[in-house]
Amino acid sequence: MAGGSAPHRSARVLQWAQEHGEVGGVHASHRQLTHALRAEGYAVGYVDTGAAARAVRSVPGWWGRRTLHLFHITRLWRAVVLAPLFAVLPGRSAVVLHSGSTLRQVERLGGAGSAVLRLALHAYDEIWAVNDEIRAVLPDSLRDRVRVVTPFVPTPADPAVEAPPRDPHAVSVATNAGLAHYNAELAVEAVRLVRAAAWPDATLRVLAYGHDGEHLGRLRAAVAPLDWVTLTFDSPAEEVRAVLASSGVFLRPTDWDGDSVIVREALDSGARVVASDTAPRPLGVELSALDAAALAVALERGGRPSDGSGLAVDTLLVAAEAALATLEA
């Protein structure tokens, strides 16, 4: 509350997520939500799903009648494994399906696996999906529990922090562990083409996170001779915000996506965003075919504007506030 302390709330939130896990979209999403809920006066705790010992220590706090449990996942099998627990927990529960690979995961399950998933998801009071494609692939019997939300919760800018100058020819891209479907190499090639054709001063910042293994090692070796490419690993949130604020363009050349938090952050920072047309994209994103030449043209001249269809306007915060209101009634 502006000008005073936040009111005391009778309900509370438990975030079931990797509290101390790798940086990335899911981590940014639940941390943004935690910040916003605490600002509204809600007590927010964590069940750290990335550390068994920390999760076990939190067990006594699971049983509050006015508790909203938010289970953040990218892998559907996690919802199946923990369904028996969420079926008996008091309060209200929502499983948050973050991954753009959800459709592919469901297709791989087959008939028996889909039946198990359908039964497991009935253990959760609500299912929050980050795009319409995820909602559409879920069984009809669950539709009344599904809400489409955007996982990005805007955080007010710190007025004490001066925004860095923006370079219109500075391009940034993010990759989880250098995995193939993030297509960081395609971003490198697109910037190489645009440097040769129009922007000789163009640079590329690669924001890498996740597992620093063989995939990322190959990417690091490929860009090492290029003095116009800088690759950093596990940059803190403040540094990522500064990179986006100084980038002329954020590039998102992914094979698929849910509702990318870093795309939303880039738009919020005022950067142009050029993204592959392989997934729903927020309003304001410039779309391109998924090849280096098309991406280079979109970087230089602009891409087709997305109308935002397939994605939500309501944020995780709006959905959480609605669920908490039922616990406080």
CSV table of N, CA, C and O in Angstrom, one decimal, residues 144-188:
chain,number,residue,atom,x,y,z
A,144,ASP,N,-13.2,-26.8,-16.4
A,144,ASP,CA,-13.7,-25.8,-15.4
A,144,ASP,C,-12.7,-25.4,-14.4
A,144,ASP,O,-12.9,-24.5,-13.6
A,145,ARG,N,-11.6,-26.2,-14.3
A,145,ARG,CA,-10.6,-25.9,-13.4
A,145,ARG,C,-9.4,-25.1,-14.0
A,145,ARG,O,-8.5,-24.6,-13.3
A,146,VAL,N,-9.4,-24.9,-15.3
A,146,VAL,CA,-8.3,-24.3,-16.0
A,146,VAL,C,-8.5,-22.8,-16.2
A,146,VAL,O,-9.5,-22.4,-16.6
A,147,ARG,N,-7.4,-22.1,-15.8
A,147,ARG,CA,-7.4,-20.7,-16.1
A,147,ARG,C,-6.1,-20.4,-16.8
A,147,ARG,O,-5.0,-20.8,-16.4
A,148,VAL,N,-6.2,-19.6,-17.9
A,148,VAL,CA,-5.0,-19.1,-18.6
A,148,VAL,C,-4.5,-17.8,-18.0
A,148,VAL,O,-5.2,-16.9,-17.8
A,149,VAL,N,-3.2,-17.8,-17.6
A,149,VAL,CA,-2.6,-16.7,-17.0
A,149,VAL,C,-1.2,-16.4,-17.7
A,149,VAL,O,-0.7,-17.2,-18.3
A,150,THR,N,-0.8,-15.2,-17.5
A,150,THR,CA,0.6,-14.9,-17.9
A,150,THR,C,1.5,-15.0,-16.6
A,150,THR,O,1.1,-14.5,-15.6
A,151,PRO,N,2.6,-15.7,-16.7
A,151,PRO,CA,3.5,-15.9,-15.6
A,151,PRO,C,4.3,-14.7,-15.2
A,151,PRO,O,5.0,-14.7,-14.2
A,152,PHE,N,4.2,-13.6,-16.0
A,152,PHE,CA,5.0,-12.4,-15.7
A,152,PHE,C,4.2,-11.5,-14.8
A,152,PHE,O,3.1,-11.1,-15.1
A,153,VAL,N,4.8,-11.1,-13.7
A,153,VAL,CA,4.2,-10.2,-12.7
A,153,VAL,C,5.1,-9.0,-12.7
A,153,VAL,O,6.2,-9.0,-12.2
A,154,PRO,N,4.7,-7.8,-13.3
A,154,PRO,CA,5.6,-6.7,-13.3
A,154,PRO,C,6.0,-6.2,-11.9
A,154,PRO,O,5.2,-6.2,-11.0
A,155,THR,N,7.3,-5.9,-11.9
A,155,THR,CA,7.8,-5.3,-10.6
A,155,THR,C,8.1,-3.9,-10.8
A,155,THR,O,8.8,-3.5,-11.8
A,156,PRO,N,7.6,-3.0,-9.9
A,156,PRO,CA,7.9,-1.6,-10.1
A,156,PRO,C,9.4,-1.3,-10.2
A,156,PRO,O,10.2,-1.9,-9.4
A,157,ALA,N,9.8,-0.4,-11.0
A,157,ALA,CA,11.2,0.0,-11.2
A,157,ALA,C,11.6,0.7,-9.9
A,157,ALA,O,10.9,1.5,-9.3
A,158,ASP,N,12.9,0.5,-9.5
A,158,ASP,CA,13.5,1.2,-8.4
A,158,ASP,C,13.8,2.6,-8.9
A,158,ASP,O,14.7,2.8,-9.7
A,159,PRO,N,13.2,3.7,-8.3
A,159,PRO,CA,13.5,5.0,-8.8
A,159,PRO,C,14.9,5.5,-8.5
A,159,PRO,O,15.4,6.4,-9.1
A,160,ALA,N,15.6,4.8,-7.6
A,160,ALA,CA,16.9,5.1,-7.2
A,160,ALA,C,18.0,4.6,-8.2
A,160,ALA,O,19.1,5.0,-8.2
A,161,VAL,N,17.5,3.7,-9.1
A,161,VAL,CA,18.4,3.0,-10.1
A,161,VAL,C,18.2,3.7,-11.4
A,161,VAL,O,17.1,3.7,-12.0
A,162,GLU,N,19.3,4.3,-11.9
A,162,GLU,CA,19.2,5.0,-13.2
A,162,GLU,C,19.3,4.0,-14.4
A,162,GLU,O,20.1,3.1,-14.4
A,163,ALA,N,18.4,4.1,-15.3
A,163,ALA,CA,18.3,3.2,-16.4
A,163,ALA,C,19.6,3.4,-17.3
A,163,ALA,O,19.9,4.5,-17.6
A,164,PRO,N,20.2,2.3,-17.8
A,164,PRO,CA,21.3,2.5,-18.7
A,164,PRO,C,20.9,3.0,-20.0
A,164,PRO,O,19.7,2.9,-20.4
A,165,PRO,N,21.8,3.6,-20.8
A,165,PRO,CA,21.5,4.1,-22.1
A,165,PRO,C,21.2,2.9,-23.0
A,165,PRO,O,21.8,1.8,-22.9
A,166,ARG,N,20.2,3.0,-23.9
A,166,ARG,CA,19.8,2.0,-24.8
A,166,ARG,C,20.6,2.1,-26.1
A,166,ARG,O,20.6,3.2,-26.8
A,167,ASP,N,21.2,1.0,-26.6
A,167,ASP,CA,21.9,0.9,-27.9
A,167,ASP,C,21.0,0.2,-28.9
A,167,ASP,O,20.7,-1.0,-28.7
A,168,PRO,N,20.5,0.9,-29.9
A,168,PRO,CA,19.5,0.3,-30.8
A,168,PRO,C,20.1,-0.9,-31.6
A,168,PRO,O,19.4,-1.8,-32.1
A,169,HIS,N,21.4,-1.1,-31.6
A,169,HIS,CA,22.1,-2.2,-32.3
A,169,HIS,C,22.6,-3.2,-31.4
A,169,HIS,O,23.3,-4.1,-31.8
A,170,ALA,N,22.3,-3.1,-30.1
A,170,ALA,CA,22.7,-4.1,-29.1
A,170,ALA,C,21.5,-5.2,-29.1
A,170,ALA,O,20.4,-4.9,-28.8
A,171,VAL,N,21.9,-6.4,-29.4
A,171,VAL,CA,20.9,-7.5,-29.4
A,171,VAL,C,21.2,-8.5,-28.2
A,171,VAL,O,22.4,-8.7,-27.9
A,172,SER,N,20.1,-9.0,-27.6
A,172,SER,CA,20.3,-10.0,-26.5
A,172,SER,C,19.5,-11.2,-26.8
A,172,SER,O,18.4,-11.1,-27.5
A,173,VAL,N,19.9,-12.3,-26.3
A,173,VAL,CA,19.1,-13.6,-26.4
A,173,VAL,C,19.4,-14.4,-25.2
A,173,VAL,O,20.4,-14.2,-24.5
A,174,ALA,N,18.4,-15.2,-24.8
A,174,ALA,CA,18.6,-16.1,-23.6
A,174,ALA,C,18.5,-17.5,-24.1
A,174,ALA,O,17.8,-17.9,-25.0
A,175,THR,N,19.3,-18.4,-23.4
A,175,THR,CA,19.3,-19.8,-23.6
A,175,THR,C,19.4,-20.6,-22.4
A,175,THR,O,20.3,-20.3,-21.5
A,176,ASN,N,18.6,-21.6,-22.2
A,176,ASN,CA,18.7,-22.5,-21.1
A,176,ASN,C,19.7,-23.6,-21.5
A,176,ASN,O,19.4,-24.5,-22.3
A,177,ALA,N,20.9,-23.6,-20.9
A,177,ALA,CA,21.9,-24.6,-21.1
A,177,ALA,C,22.4,-24.8,-22.5
A,177,ALA,O,23.0,-25.8,-22.8
A,178,GLY,N,22.1,-23.8,-23.4
A,178,GLY,CA,22.5,-24.0,-24.8
A,178,GLY,C,21.7,-25.1,-25.5
A,178,GLY,O,22.1,-25.6,-26.6
A,179,LEU,N,20.5,-25.5,-25.0
A,179,LEU,CA,19.7,-26.5,-25.6
A,179,LEU,C,19.2,-26.1,-27.0
A,179,LEU,O,19.0,-25.0,-27.3
A,180,ALA,N,19.0,-27.2,-27.8
A,180,ALA,CA,18.8,-26.9,-29.2
A,180,ALA,C,17.6,-26.1,-29.5
A,180,ALA,O,17.6,-25.2,-30.4
A,181,HIS,N,16.5,-26.3,-28.7
A,181,HIS,CA,15.2,-25.6,-29.1
A,181,HIS,C,15.2,-24.1,-28.7
A,181,HIS,O,14.3,-23.4,-29.1
A,182,TYR,N,16.3,-23.7,-28.1
A,182,TYR,CA,16.5,-22.2,-27.8
A,182,TYR,C,17.1,-21.5,-29.0
A,182,TYR,O,17.1,-20.3,-29.1
A,183,ASN,N,17.8,-22.3,-29.8
A,183,ASN,CA,18.4,-21.8,-31.1
A,183,ASN,C,19.3,-20.6,-30.9
A,183,ASN,O,19.3,-19.6,-31.7
A,184,ALA,N,20.2,-20.6,-29.9
A,184,ALA,CA,21.1,-19.5,-29.7
A,184,ALA,C,22.1,-19.4,-30.9
A,184,ALA,O,22.5,-18.2,-31.3
A,185,GLU,N,22.5,-20.5,-31.5
A,185,GLU,CA,23.3,-20.4,-32.7
A,185,GLU,C,22.7,-19.7,-33.8
A,185,GLU,O,23.3,-19.0,-34.6
A,186,LEU,N,21.4,-19.8,-33.9
A,186,LEU,CA,20.6,-19.1,-35.0
A,186,LEU,C,20.6,-17.6,-34.7
A,186,LEU,O,20.7,-16.8,-35.6
A,187,ALA,N,20.6,-17.2,-33.4
A,187,ALA,CA,20.7,-15.8,-33.1
A,187,ALA,C,22.1,-15.3,-33.5
A,187,ALA,O,22.2,-14.1,-34.0
A,188,VAL,N,23.1,-16.0,-33.2
A,188,VAL,CA,24.5,-15.6,-33.6
A,188,VAL,C,24.5,-15.4,-35.1
A,188,VAL,O,25.1,-14.4,-35.6
